[in-house]
mmCIF file of C-alpha atoms and ligand atoms in Angstrom:
data_model
loop_
_atom_site.group_PDB
_atom_site.id
_atom_site.type_symbol
_atom_site.label_atom_id
_atom_site.label_comp_id
_atom_site.label_asym_id
_atom_site.label_seq_id
_atom_site.Cartn_x
_atom_site.Cartn_y
_atom_site.Cartn_z
ATOM 1 C CA MET X 51 43.176 144.962 56.280
ATOM 2 C CA ARG X 52 43.985 146.538 52.927
ATOM 3 C CA VAL X 53 41.641 147.607 50.129
ATOM 4 C CA ARG X 54 43.747 148.261 47.029
ATOM 5 C CA TYR X 55 42.740 150.733 44.356
ATOM 6 C CA SER X 56 43.760 148.937 41.159
ATOM 7 C CA PRO X 57 42.126 145.607 40.220
ATOM 8 C CA LEU X 58 44.545 144.897 37.353
ATOM 9 C CA SER X 59 46.448 141.988 38.881
ATOM 10 C CA GLN X 60 43.112 140.274 39.537
ATOM 11 C CA GLN X 61 41.686 141.185 36.151
ATOM 12 C CA PHE X 62 44.608 139.481 34.434
ATOM 13 C CA ALA X 63 45.248 136.752 37.022
ATOM 14 C CA ASP X 64 44.832 134.117 34.300
ATOM 15 C CA PRO X 65 46.324 135.510 31.083
ATOM 16 C CA GLU X 66 46.586 132.079 29.389
ATOM 17 C CA PRO X 67 43.596 132.536 27.044
ATOM 18 C CA ILE X 68 45.078 135.840 25.864
ATOM 19 C CA PHE X 69 48.557 134.329 25.481
ATOM 20 C CA GLU X 70 47.005 131.607 23.315
ATOM 21 C CA GLU X 71 45.629 134.202 20.922
ATOM 22 C CA LEU X 72 48.841 136.211 21.007
ATOM 23 C CA ARG X 73 50.787 133.107 19.937
ATOM 24 C CA ASP X 74 48.609 132.952 16.824
ATOM 25 C CA LEU X 75 49.096 136.660 16.252
ATOM 26 C CA VAL X 76 52.881 136.387 16.467
ATOM 27 C CA ALA X 77 52.860 133.409 14.121
ATOM 28 C CA SER X 78 50.753 135.339 11.608
ATOM 29 C CA GLY X 79 52.892 138.490 11.657
ATOM 30 C CA ASP X 80 49.633 140.469 11.256
ATOM 31 C CA PHE X 81 50.908 143.409 13.339
ATOM 32 C CA THR X 82 49.321 146.496 11.759
ATOM 33 C CA LEU X 83 45.595 146.986 11.117
ATOM 34 C CA GLY X 84 45.005 143.350 10.321
ATOM 35 C CA GLU X 85 42.427 140.797 11.341
ATOM 36 C CA PRO X 86 42.744 141.357 15.153
ATOM 37 C CA VAL X 87 41.972 145.079 14.780
ATOM 38 C CA ASP X 88 39.032 144.381 12.431
ATOM 39 C CA ALA X 89 37.641 141.776 14.823
ATOM 40 C CA PHE X 90 37.931 144.121 17.807
ATOM 41 C CA GLU X 91 36.296 147.006 15.918
ATOM 42 C CA THR X 92 33.377 144.851 14.809
ATOM 43 C CA ALA X 93 32.824 143.621 18.368
ATOM 44 C CA PHE X 94 33.077 147.132 19.860
ATOM 45 C CA ALA X 95 30.666 148.679 17.327
ATOM 46 C CA SER X 96 28.150 145.939 17.908
ATOM 47 C CA LYS X 97 28.435 146.180 21.696
ATOM 48 C CA LEU X 98 27.872 149.930 21.643
ATOM 49 C CA GLY X 99 25.187 149.790 18.962
ATOM 50 C CA VAL X 100 27.017 152.150 16.644
ATOM 51 C CA LYS X 101 27.828 151.812 12.949
ATOM 52 C CA HIS X 102 31.582 152.420 13.022
ATOM 53 C CA ALA X 103 34.240 151.853 15.698
ATOM 54 C CA ILE X 104 37.809 152.773 14.774
ATOM 55 C CA GLY X 105 40.685 151.595 16.942
ATOM 56 C CA VAL X 106 43.346 154.218 17.622
ATOM 57 C CA GLY X 107 46.442 154.640 19.780
ATOM 58 C CA SER X 108 44.807 156.153 22.885
ATOM 59 C CA GLY X 109 41.716 157.903 24.193
ATOM 60 C CA THR X 110 43.538 161.199 23.700
ATOM 61 C CA ASP X 111 44.089 160.378 20.026
ATOM 62 C CA ALA X 112 40.450 159.290 19.725
ATOM 63 C CA LEU X 113 39.437 162.820 20.825
ATOM 64 C CA LYS X 114 41.999 164.448 18.557
ATOM 65 C CA ILE X 115 40.973 162.392 15.504
ATOM 66 C CA GLY X 116 37.269 162.912 16.242
ATOM 67 C CA MET X 117 37.752 166.682 16.476
ATOM 68 C CA ARG X 118 39.861 166.797 13.293
ATOM 69 C CA ALA X 119 37.146 164.828 11.489
ATOM 70 C CA VAL X 120 34.505 167.429 12.394
ATOM 71 C CA GLY X 121 36.800 170.231 11.252
ATOM 72 C CA VAL X 122 38.565 171.540 14.362
ATOM 73 C CA GLY X 123 41.865 173.221 13.525
ATOM 74 C CA PRO X 124 44.238 176.011 14.567
ATOM 75 C CA GLY X 125 42.560 179.052 16.128
ATOM 76 C CA ASP X 126 39.205 177.341 16.688
ATOM 77 C CA GLU X 127 37.508 177.153 20.073
ATOM 78 C CA VAL X 128 36.233 173.940 21.650
ATOM 79 C CA ILE X 129 33.905 174.131 24.660
ATOM 80 C CA THR X 130 34.717 171.616 27.384
ATOM 81 C CA THR X 131 34.669 171.220 31.166
ATOM 82 C CA ALA X 132 36.895 172.909 33.743
ATOM 83 C CA ASN X 133 37.174 169.716 35.828
ATOM 84 C CA THR X 134 38.060 167.194 33.140
ATOM 85 C CA PHE X 135 41.044 164.868 32.916
ATOM 86 C CA TRP X 136 44.160 166.440 31.333
ATOM 87 C CA ALA X 137 43.711 164.551 28.070
ATOM 88 C CA SER X 138 40.526 166.319 26.929
ATOM 89 C CA VAL X 139 42.374 169.623 27.030
ATOM 90 C CA GLY X 140 45.619 168.194 25.630
ATOM 91 C CA ALA X 141 43.784 166.832 22.585
ATOM 92 C CA ILE X 142 42.268 170.263 21.853
ATOM 93 C CA ALA X 143 45.651 171.954 22.213
ATOM 94 C CA GLU X 144 47.372 169.393 19.949
ATOM 95 C CA LEU X 145 45.176 170.663 17.109
ATOM 96 C CA GLY X 146 46.166 174.265 17.796
ATOM 97 C CA ALA X 147 42.647 174.961 19.060
ATOM 98 C CA LYS X 148 41.686 176.689 22.298
ATOM 99 C CA PRO X 149 39.792 175.041 25.161
ATOM 100 C CA VAL X 150 36.920 177.178 26.473
ATOM 101 C CA PHE X 151 35.899 175.975 29.904
ATOM 102 C CA ILE X 152 32.497 175.758 31.518
ATOM 103 C CA ASP X 153 31.585 174.366 34.927
ATOM 104 C CA CYS X 154 30.273 170.876 35.695
ATOM 105 C CA ASP X 155 26.873 169.861 37.068
ATOM 106 C CA ASP X 156 26.106 168.082 40.360
ATOM 107 C CA GLY X 157 26.899 164.745 38.732
ATOM 108 C CA PHE X 158 30.515 165.790 37.863
ATOM 109 C CA CYS X 159 29.779 166.105 34.113
ATOM 110 C CA THR X 160 29.651 169.111 31.756
ATOM 111 C CA ASP X 161 26.794 171.401 32.820
ATOM 112 C CA ALA X 162 24.522 171.480 29.761
ATOM 113 C CA ASP X 163 22.899 174.743 30.912
ATOM 114 C CA LEU X 164 26.207 176.595 30.514
ATOM 115 C CA VAL X 165 27.062 175.470 26.979
ATOM 116 C CA GLU X 166 25.082 178.015 24.988
ATOM 117 C CA SER X 167 26.493 181.110 26.674
ATOM 118 C CA ALA X 168 30.049 179.900 25.922
ATOM 119 C CA ILE X 169 29.473 179.801 22.154
ATOM 120 C CA THR X 170 31.302 182.420 20.064
ATOM 121 C CA GLU X 171 31.794 182.794 16.312
ATOM 122 C CA ARG X 172 34.991 180.760 16.707
ATOM 123 C CA THR X 173 33.375 177.740 18.390
ATOM 124 C CA LYS X 174 34.040 174.724 16.163
ATOM 125 C CA ALA X 175 32.989 171.876 18.473
ATOM 126 C CA ILE X 176 31.421 171.091 21.818
ATOM 127 C CA MET X 177 33.173 168.400 23.861
ATOM 128 C CA PRO X 178 30.963 167.299 26.748
ATOM 129 C CA VAL X 179 32.827 165.102 29.228
ATOM 130 C CA HIS X 180 31.067 162.145 30.826
ATOM 131 C CA LEU X 181 33.209 162.003 33.948
ATOM 132 C CA THR X 182 33.403 159.269 36.628
ATOM 133 C CA GLY X 183 31.119 156.871 34.681
ATOM 134 C CA GLY X 184 28.175 159.288 34.570
ATOM 135 C CA ALA X 185 26.568 161.269 31.760
ATOM 136 C CA ALA X 186 26.343 164.901 30.733
ATOM 137 C CA ASP X 187 22.827 165.895 29.685
ATOM 138 C CA MET X 188 23.204 164.983 26.010
ATOM 139 C CA THR X 189 19.556 165.662 25.231
ATOM 140 C CA LYS X 190 20.044 169.345 26.064
ATOM 141 C CA ILE X 191 23.504 169.514 24.519
ATOM 142 C CA MET X 192 22.352 167.983 21.203
ATOM 143 C CA ALA X 193 19.504 170.505 21.002
ATOM 144 C CA ILE X 194 22.032 173.350 21.350
ATOM 145 C CA SER X 195 24.335 171.658 18.828
ATOM 146 C CA GLU X 196 21.526 171.445 16.268
ATOM 147 C CA LYS X 197 20.317 174.990 16.893
ATOM 148 C CA HIS X 198 23.798 176.454 16.289
ATOM 149 C CA GLY X 199 25.120 173.900 13.780
ATOM 150 C CA ILE X 200 28.099 173.066 15.988
ATOM 151 C CA PRO X 201 29.160 169.386 16.105
ATOM 152 C CA VAL X 202 29.537 167.465 19.370
ATOM 153 C CA VAL X 203 32.523 165.218 20.110
ATOM 154 C CA GLU X 204 31.719 163.233 23.247
ATOM 155 C CA ASP X 205 34.534 162.466 25.676
ATOM 156 C CA ALA X 206 33.177 159.133 26.896
ATOM 157 C CA CYS X 207 36.586 157.801 27.980
ATOM 158 C CA GLN X 208 35.375 157.193 31.560
ATOM 159 C CA SER X 209 31.821 156.088 30.739
ATOM 160 C CA LEU X 210 31.877 153.042 28.479
ATOM 161 C CA MET X 211 28.376 151.467 28.356
ATOM 162 C CA ALA X 212 26.777 154.145 30.548
ATOM 163 C CA ARG X 213 23.352 155.299 29.324
ATOM 164 C CA LEU X 214 21.240 158.426 29.446
ATOM 165 C CA ASP X 215 17.476 158.011 29.004
ATOM 166 C CA GLY X 216 18.182 154.451 27.838
ATOM 167 C CA LYS X 217 20.575 155.551 25.067
ATOM 168 C CA THR X 218 24.246 154.531 25.189
ATOM 169 C CA LEU X 219 26.775 157.336 25.619
ATOM 170 C CA GLY X 220 28.895 157.874 22.558
ATOM 171 C CA THR X 221 25.887 157.492 20.243
ATOM 172 C CA PHE X 222 24.549 161.031 20.709
ATOM 173 C CA GLY X 223 27.215 163.249 19.154
ATOM 174 C CA ALA X 224 28.840 163.383 15.713
ATOM 175 C CA CYS X 225 31.477 161.075 17.172
ATOM 176 C CA ALA X 226 32.778 159.944 20.563
ATOM 177 C CA ALA X 227 36.038 158.887 22.151
ATOM 178 C CA PHE X 228 36.708 155.910 24.419
ATOM 179 C CA SER X 229 39.878 154.813 26.210
ATOM 180 C CA MET X 230 41.123 151.368 27.189
ATOM 181 C CA HIS X 231 43.919 152.727 29.386
ATOM 182 C CA PRO X 232 44.585 150.360 32.321
ATOM 183 C CA LEU X 233 42.471 152.495 34.696
ATOM 184 C CA LYS X 234 39.314 152.676 32.556
ATOM 185 C CA VAL X 235 36.185 150.471 32.512
ATOM 186 C CA ILE X 236 37.866 147.969 30.183
ATOM 187 C CA ASN X 237 41.611 147.874 30.095
ATOM 188 C CA VAL X 238 44.417 146.620 27.916
ATOM 189 C CA TRP X 239 48.151 146.153 28.483
ATOM 190 C CA GLY X 240 49.155 149.697 27.646
ATOM 191 C CA ASP X 241 47.490 152.497 25.691
ATOM 192 C CA ALA X 242 44.564 152.123 23.316
ATOM 193 C CA GLY X 243 41.497 154.095 22.288
ATOM 194 C CA VAL X 244 38.418 153.885 20.094
ATOM 195 C CA VAL X 245 36.536 156.576 18.213
ATOM 196 C CA VAL X 246 32.969 155.822 17.118
ATOM 197 C CA THR X 247 30.428 157.368 14.763
ATOM 198 C CA ASN X 248 27.227 156.538 12.896
ATOM 199 C CA ASP X 249 28.232 158.673 9.928
ATOM 200 C CA ASP X 250 29.956 156.919 7.007
ATOM 201 C CA ALA X 251 31.905 159.951 5.766
ATOM 202 C CA THR X 252 33.151 160.843 9.267
ATOM 203 C CA ALA X 253 34.249 157.231 9.750
ATOM 204 C CA GLU X 254 36.125 157.260 6.462
ATOM 205 C CA THR X 255 37.978 160.449 7.467
ATOM 206 C CA MET X 256 38.854 159.033 10.873
ATOM 207 C CA ARG X 257 40.213 155.818 9.324
ATOM 208 C CA LEU X 258 42.437 157.938 7.086
ATOM 209 C CA LEU X 259 43.567 160.189 9.947
ATOM 210 C CA ARG X 260 44.745 157.310 12.141
ATOM 211 C CA ASN X 261 46.985 155.947 9.384
ATOM 212 C CA HIS X 262 48.934 158.879 7.850
ATOM 213 C CA GLY X 263 45.984 159.902 5.664
ATOM 214 C CA LEU X 264 46.724 156.909 3.434
ATOM 215 C CA LYS X 265 43.937 155.836 1.091
ATOM 216 C CA ASN X 266 46.081 152.972 -0.094
ATOM 217 C CA ARG X 267 49.749 152.070 0.070
ATOM 218 C CA ASP X 268 50.800 154.840 -2.324
ATOM 219 C CA GLU X 269 48.212 157.598 -1.981
ATOM 220 C CA MET X 270 48.160 160.093 0.880
ATOM 221 C CA VAL X 271 44.956 162.136 0.662
ATOM 222 C CA MET X 272 45.292 164.171 3.877
ATOM 223 C CA LEU X 273 47.839 164.786 6.612
ATOM 224 C CA GLY X 274 47.164 162.340 9.405
ATOM 225 C CA TYR X 275 48.882 160.585 12.272
ATOM 226 C CA ASN X 276 50.404 157.264 13.156
ATOM 227 C CA SER X 277 47.697 156.281 15.627
ATOM 228 C CA ARG X 278 46.590 152.769 14.786
ATOM 229 C CA LEU X 279 45.208 150.519 17.486
ATOM 230 C CA ASP X 280 48.050 148.136 18.262
ATOM 231 C CA SER X 281 47.192 144.568 17.202
ATOM 232 C CA VAL X 282 48.355 143.148 20.535
ATOM 233 C CA GLN X 283 46.040 145.535 22.389
ATOM 234 C CA ALA X 284 43.220 144.648 19.975
ATOM 235 C CA VAL X 285 43.533 141.016 21.093
ATOM 236 C CA VAL X 286 43.482 141.984 24.786
ATOM 237 C CA GLY X 287 40.670 144.477 24.168
ATOM 238 C CA LYS X 288 38.441 141.933 22.449
ATOM 239 C CA TRP X 289 38.970 139.458 25.281
ATOM 240 C CA ILE X 290 37.979 141.975 27.940
ATOM 241 C CA LEU X 291 35.175 143.595 25.923
ATOM 242 C CA ALA X 292 33.361 140.258 26.130
ATOM 243 C CA GLN X 293 33.184 140.842 29.915
ATOM 244 C CA VAL X 294 31.995 144.440 29.868
ATOM 245 C CA ASP X 295 28.380 143.775 30.895
ATOM 246 C CA ASP X 296 29.542 141.800 33.893
ATOM 247 C CA ILE X 297 32.124 144.472 34.798
ATOM 248 C CA THR X 298 29.622 147.330 34.701
ATOM 249 C CA ALA X 299 26.920 145.338 36.534
ATOM 250 C CA LYS X 300 29.344 144.599 39.381
ATOM 251 C CA ARG X 301 30.575 148.182 39.557
ATOM 252 C CA ARG X 302 26.974 149.367 39.724
ATOM 253 C CA ALA X 303 26.046 146.853 42.422
ATOM 254 C CA ASN X 304 29.093 147.858 44.490
ATOM 255 C CA ALA X 305 28.223 151.544 44.164
ATOM 256 C CA GLU X 306 24.602 150.916 45.161
ATOM 257 C CA TYR X 307 25.768 149.014 48.223
ATOM 258 C CA LEU X 308 28.133 151.812 49.254
ATOM 259 C CA ASP X 309 25.396 154.413 48.583
ATOM 260 C CA ARG X 310 23.019 152.568 50.890
ATOM 261 C CA TYR X 311 25.366 152.835 53.881
ATOM 262 C CA LEU X 312 27.309 156.009 53.181
ATOM 263 C CA SER X 313 24.593 158.408 52.012
ATOM 264 C CA ASP X 314 22.989 158.853 55.453
ATOM 265 C CA ILE X 315 26.095 159.794 57.426
ATOM 266 C CA PRO X 316 26.012 163.420 58.610
ATOM 267 C CA GLY X 317 29.096 165.236 57.288
ATOM 268 C CA LEU X 318 29.265 163.029 54.206
ATOM 269 C CA SER X 319 27.398 163.187 50.896
ATOM 270 C CA ILE X 320 27.389 161.503 47.494
ATOM 271 C CA PRO X 321 26.978 163.088 44.041
ATOM 272 C CA LEU X 322 23.472 163.495 42.646
ATOM 273 C CA ARG X 323 22.152 160.172 41.325
ATOM 274 C CA SER X 324 19.896 161.041 38.393
ATOM 275 C CA PRO X 325 17.293 158.378 37.601
ATOM 276 C CA ARG X 326 17.884 159.195 33.907
ATOM 277 C CA VAL X 327 21.487 157.956 34.089
ATOM 278 C CA GLU X 328 22.685 154.363 34.087
ATOM 279 C CA HIS X 329 26.042 155.084 35.713
ATOM 280 C CA VAL X 330 29.011 152.723 35.265
ATOM 281 C CA HIS X 331 30.935 154.031 38.292
ATOM 282 C CA LEU X 332 34.465 154.179 36.987
ATOM 283 C CA LEU X 333 35.026 156.312 40.103
ATOM 284 C CA TYR X 334 33.052 156.150 43.350
ATOM 285 C CA ILE X 335 33.024 159.647 44.777
ATOM 286 C CA LEU X 336 32.179 160.992 48.218
ATOM 287 C CA PHE X 337 32.075 164.579 49.437
ATOM 288 C CA ALA X 338 33.286 165.624 52.901
ATOM 289 C CA GLU X 339 34.131 169.101 54.232
ATOM 290 C CA ASN X 340 37.153 167.753 56.121
ATOM 291 C CA ARG X 341 38.245 165.734 53.113
ATOM 292 C CA ASP X 342 42.024 165.755 53.684
ATOM 293 C CA ASP X 343 41.566 164.410 57.187
ATOM 294 C CA LEU X 344 39.183 161.707 55.956
ATOM 295 C CA LEU X 345 41.652 160.777 53.195
ATOM 296 C CA ASN X 346 44.404 160.326 55.814
ATOM 297 C CA HIS X 347 42.068 158.261 57.951
ATOM 298 C CA CYS X 348 41.265 155.956 55.003
ATOM 299 C CA GLN X 349 44.899 155.597 54.000
ATOM 300 C CA GLU X 350 46.057 154.962 57.575
ATOM 301 C CA ASN X 351 43.531 152.145 57.699
ATOM 302 C CA GLY X 352 44.752 150.546 54.475
ATOM 303 C CA ILE X 353 42.100 151.904 52.100
ATOM 304 C CA GLU X 354 43.716 153.229 48.927
ATOM 305 C CA ALA X 355 41.388 156.216 48.485
ATOM 306 C CA LYS X 356 42.378 158.777 45.831
ATOM 307 C CA LEU X 357 41.539 162.296 44.641
ATOM 308 C CA HIS X 358 40.204 163.092 41.135
ATOM 309 C CA TYR X 359 41.424 165.836 40.973
ATOM 310 C CA PRO X 360 42.726 168.002 43.836
ATOM 311 C CA VAL X 361 43.797 170.800 41.466
ATOM 312 C CA PRO X 362 41.398 171.077 38.510
ATOM 313 C CA VAL X 363 42.842 171.277 35.021
ATOM 314 C CA TYR X 364 41.789 174.920 34.563
ATOM 315 C CA LEU X 365 44.116 175.935 37.439
ATOM 316 C CA GLN X 366 47.105 173.821 36.347
ATOM 317 C CA PRO X 367 50.348 175.683 35.552
ATOM 318 C CA ALA X 368 50.139 174.599 31.889
ATOM 319 C CA MET X 369 46.763 176.345 31.515
ATOM 320 C CA GLN X 370 47.725 179.729 32.953
ATOM 321 C CA PHE X 371 47.951 181.232 29.467
ATOM 322 C CA LEU X 372 44.160 181.053 29.155
ATOM 323 C CA GLY X 373 43.815 183.566 31.976
ATOM 324 C CA TYR X 374 41.286 181.765 34.178
ATOM 325 C CA GLN X 375 41.277 182.566 37.918
ATOM 326 C CA ALA X 376 40.574 180.435 40.981
ATOM 327 C CA GLY X 377 36.854 180.809 41.662
ATOM 328 C CA ASP X 378 35.786 180.956 38.002
ATOM 329 C CA PHE X 379 34.120 177.531 38.241
ATOM 330 C CA PRO X 380 32.485 177.189 41.676
ATOM 331 C CA VAL X 381 31.169 173.604 41.326
ATOM 332 C CA THR X 382 34.511 172.384 40.035
ATOM 333 C CA ASP X 383 36.261 174.226 42.887
ATOM 334 C CA LYS X 384 33.973 172.778 45.529
ATOM 335 C CA ASN X 385 34.391 169.265 44.103
ATOM 336 C CA SER X 386 38.172 169.498 44.053
ATOM 337 C CA ARG X 387 38.163 170.655 47.687
ATOM 338 C CA THR X 388 35.671 168.110 49.073
ATOM 339 C CA MET X 389 35.833 165.000 46.873
ATOM 340 C CA LEU X 390 37.372 161.646 47.657
ATOM 341 C CA THR X 391 37.432 158.488 45.476
ATOM 342 C CA LEU X 392 36.998 154.966 46.850
ATOM 343 C CA PRO X 393 37.708 151.713 44.995
ATOM 344 C CA VAL X 394 34.476 150.344 43.423
ATOM 345 C CA ASP X 395 35.651 147.907 40.738
ATOM 346 C CA GLN X 396 34.356 144.465 39.788
ATOM 347 C CA HIS X 397 36.966 142.534 41.777
ATOM 348 C CA LEU X 398 36.091 143.918 45.206
ATOM 349 C CA VAL X 399 34.402 141.422 47.515
ATOM 350 C CA PRO X 400 31.706 142.115 50.152
ATOM 351 C CA THR X 401 34.284 142.186 52.960
ATOM 352 C CA ASP X 402 36.163 144.981 51.142
ATOM 353 C CA LEU X 403 32.981 147.046 50.884
ATOM 354 C CA ASP X 404 31.989 146.386 54.506
ATOM 355 C CA TYR X 405 35.457 147.300 55.703
ATOM 356 C CA MET X 406 35.388 150.648 53.833
ATOM 357 C CA ILE X 407 31.944 151.413 55.278
ATOM 358 C CA GLU X 408 33.105 150.498 58.786
ATOM 359 C CA ILE X 409 36.231 152.675 58.592
ATOM 360 C CA ILE X 410 34.341 155.668 57.183
ATOM 361 C CA GLU X 411 31.419 155.354 59.621
ATOM 362 C CA GLY X 412 33.971 155.070 62.429
ATOM 363 C CA TYR X 413 35.602 158.301 61.327
ATOM 364 C CA PHE X 414 32.351 160.271 61.535
ATOM 365 C CA ARG X 415 31.417 158.692 64.883
ATOM 366 C CA GLN X 416 34.633 159.724 66.643
ATOM 367 C CA PRO X 417 34.279 162.668 69.038
ATOM 368 C CA SER X 418 35.809 165.798 67.471
HETATM 369 C C1 LIG E 203 41.515 158.690 30.259
HETATM 370 C C2 LIG E 203 40.811 159.842 29.704
HETATM 371 C C3 LIG E 203 41.125 160.366 28.447
HETATM 372 C C4 LIG E 203 42.272 159.911 27.598
HETATM 373 O O1 LIG E 203 42.515 158.591 27.497
HETATM 374 P P1 LIG E 203 43.980 157.984 27.257
HETATM 375 O O2 LIG E 203 43.631 156.658 26.680
HETATM 376 O O3 LIG E 203 44.666 157.907 28.570
HETATM 377 O O4 LIG E 203 44.689 158.849 26.274
HETATM 378 C C5 LIG E 203 40.372 161.422 27.972
HETATM 379 N N1 LIG E 203 39.381 161.957 28.691
HETATM 380 C C6 LIG E 203 39.053 161.490 29.906
HETATM 381 C C7 LIG E 203 37.928 162.121 30.643
HETATM 382 C C8 LIG E 203 39.760 160.426 30.455
HETATM 383 O O5 LIG E 203 39.448 159.992 31.679
#
C-alpha cells in the first residue's frame, strides 16, 4: 500500500468548474487587478474576519510588503524564529534588514517568552511564525509589542484559519501574511499570497507597494514592487477558499485520530497540544529518537513521510554570515533531529490513517 504526501491531484480531480470561470476571465481580458482579484480579496477578508485582504504574488512577498508597510528597511532588525521556513528569513533579507533568531516553543512556533530579550534599539518588527498549522502565543507577543512600540507582522503562511483563544491568526498583529502555494492549507496553481490588516492606512500602503507604488496610472508615490495577485490564481483561490472550513475540519479530525493511536507508543511522542489553540495541522509531526530509522521504515512501506526541516534555517550555508552556532537554539535543534512529518490532509481516507498507524506501531513493536 502507498500513502502519498501531496493531495493535489485529488484536490483538483474535477477542474471543470474552475475552467468555466477561467473561460470567462480569458474572454474578459481582465488580467491585472480586476474583478477576479477584488472578488477573491473580499471573500478572503470576510472569511478571516479582517477589514482588508490584499492579494500579492506569494507568501514571501506578503511578508515583505507587510514589513515594508510597518517601516522595516535597510539595517533594521526583525526578530523571528530559528526553525522557520526559508521564506520568512528571505523576506527580511530582501529589505536589507537582519533576521534576529529566537528559539521555538514546544508547539513548533516562536517562543513568546524569548521575544523581549532579543529586542535592541534597532528592532523594527517582530515576526512570530505560526508553524505547522499551530499558533505562537500572540497574547504575550502583542503585550510585548505594545510595551515597546514595535509592530508585529505575523507569518501565518502555514496556519490559515487556525485560532488562539478563539481569535483567528492573522488578526492579532499590525498585519499578517498568508500563502496559497500548492503545499499550504489552500492551494492555487502556482504562487500566490495574501497580506491582511485591520488598519486603513497600512492597507493603503500595501496596495501601493504591490503595484509599483502607483496611486493611479500616472502617479508613482513610493517605490514598490510588481507583486499583484495573478487573476488566474485569484479565480482558483476563490474556488478553494469556499472549501476551507471543510479542509481544516478534516485535517483536524485526521490529526485527532492519529493522536489517539500514536501518542501512547513508548519511544514516540507528539508536539504539545495546547487547549488554547485550534490547530489546522498543515503538518502532522511526530518525535522519535531513532527518527532516521523510522523514516526509512515508513518510506520502505510506501508512506511518504517527510522532514520539516532536517537542517534548520539558522544553520543553512546562506545564513553563516549571521554567526550563529549549532546548539544556539536547543528546541529547534532537538526538533530537527527527532521530527518526522506524516500526511494528514483532507483527502486521506480511514484506511490510509489505519495503515500509517499499523506500520508505525509495528516498527516500535519489533525486537531491537
Ligand atoms: C510557505 C511559507 C512562506 C512563504 O510562502 P510562499 O508563498 O511560498 O512564498 C513563508 N513562511 C512560511 C512559514 C511558509 O511556510
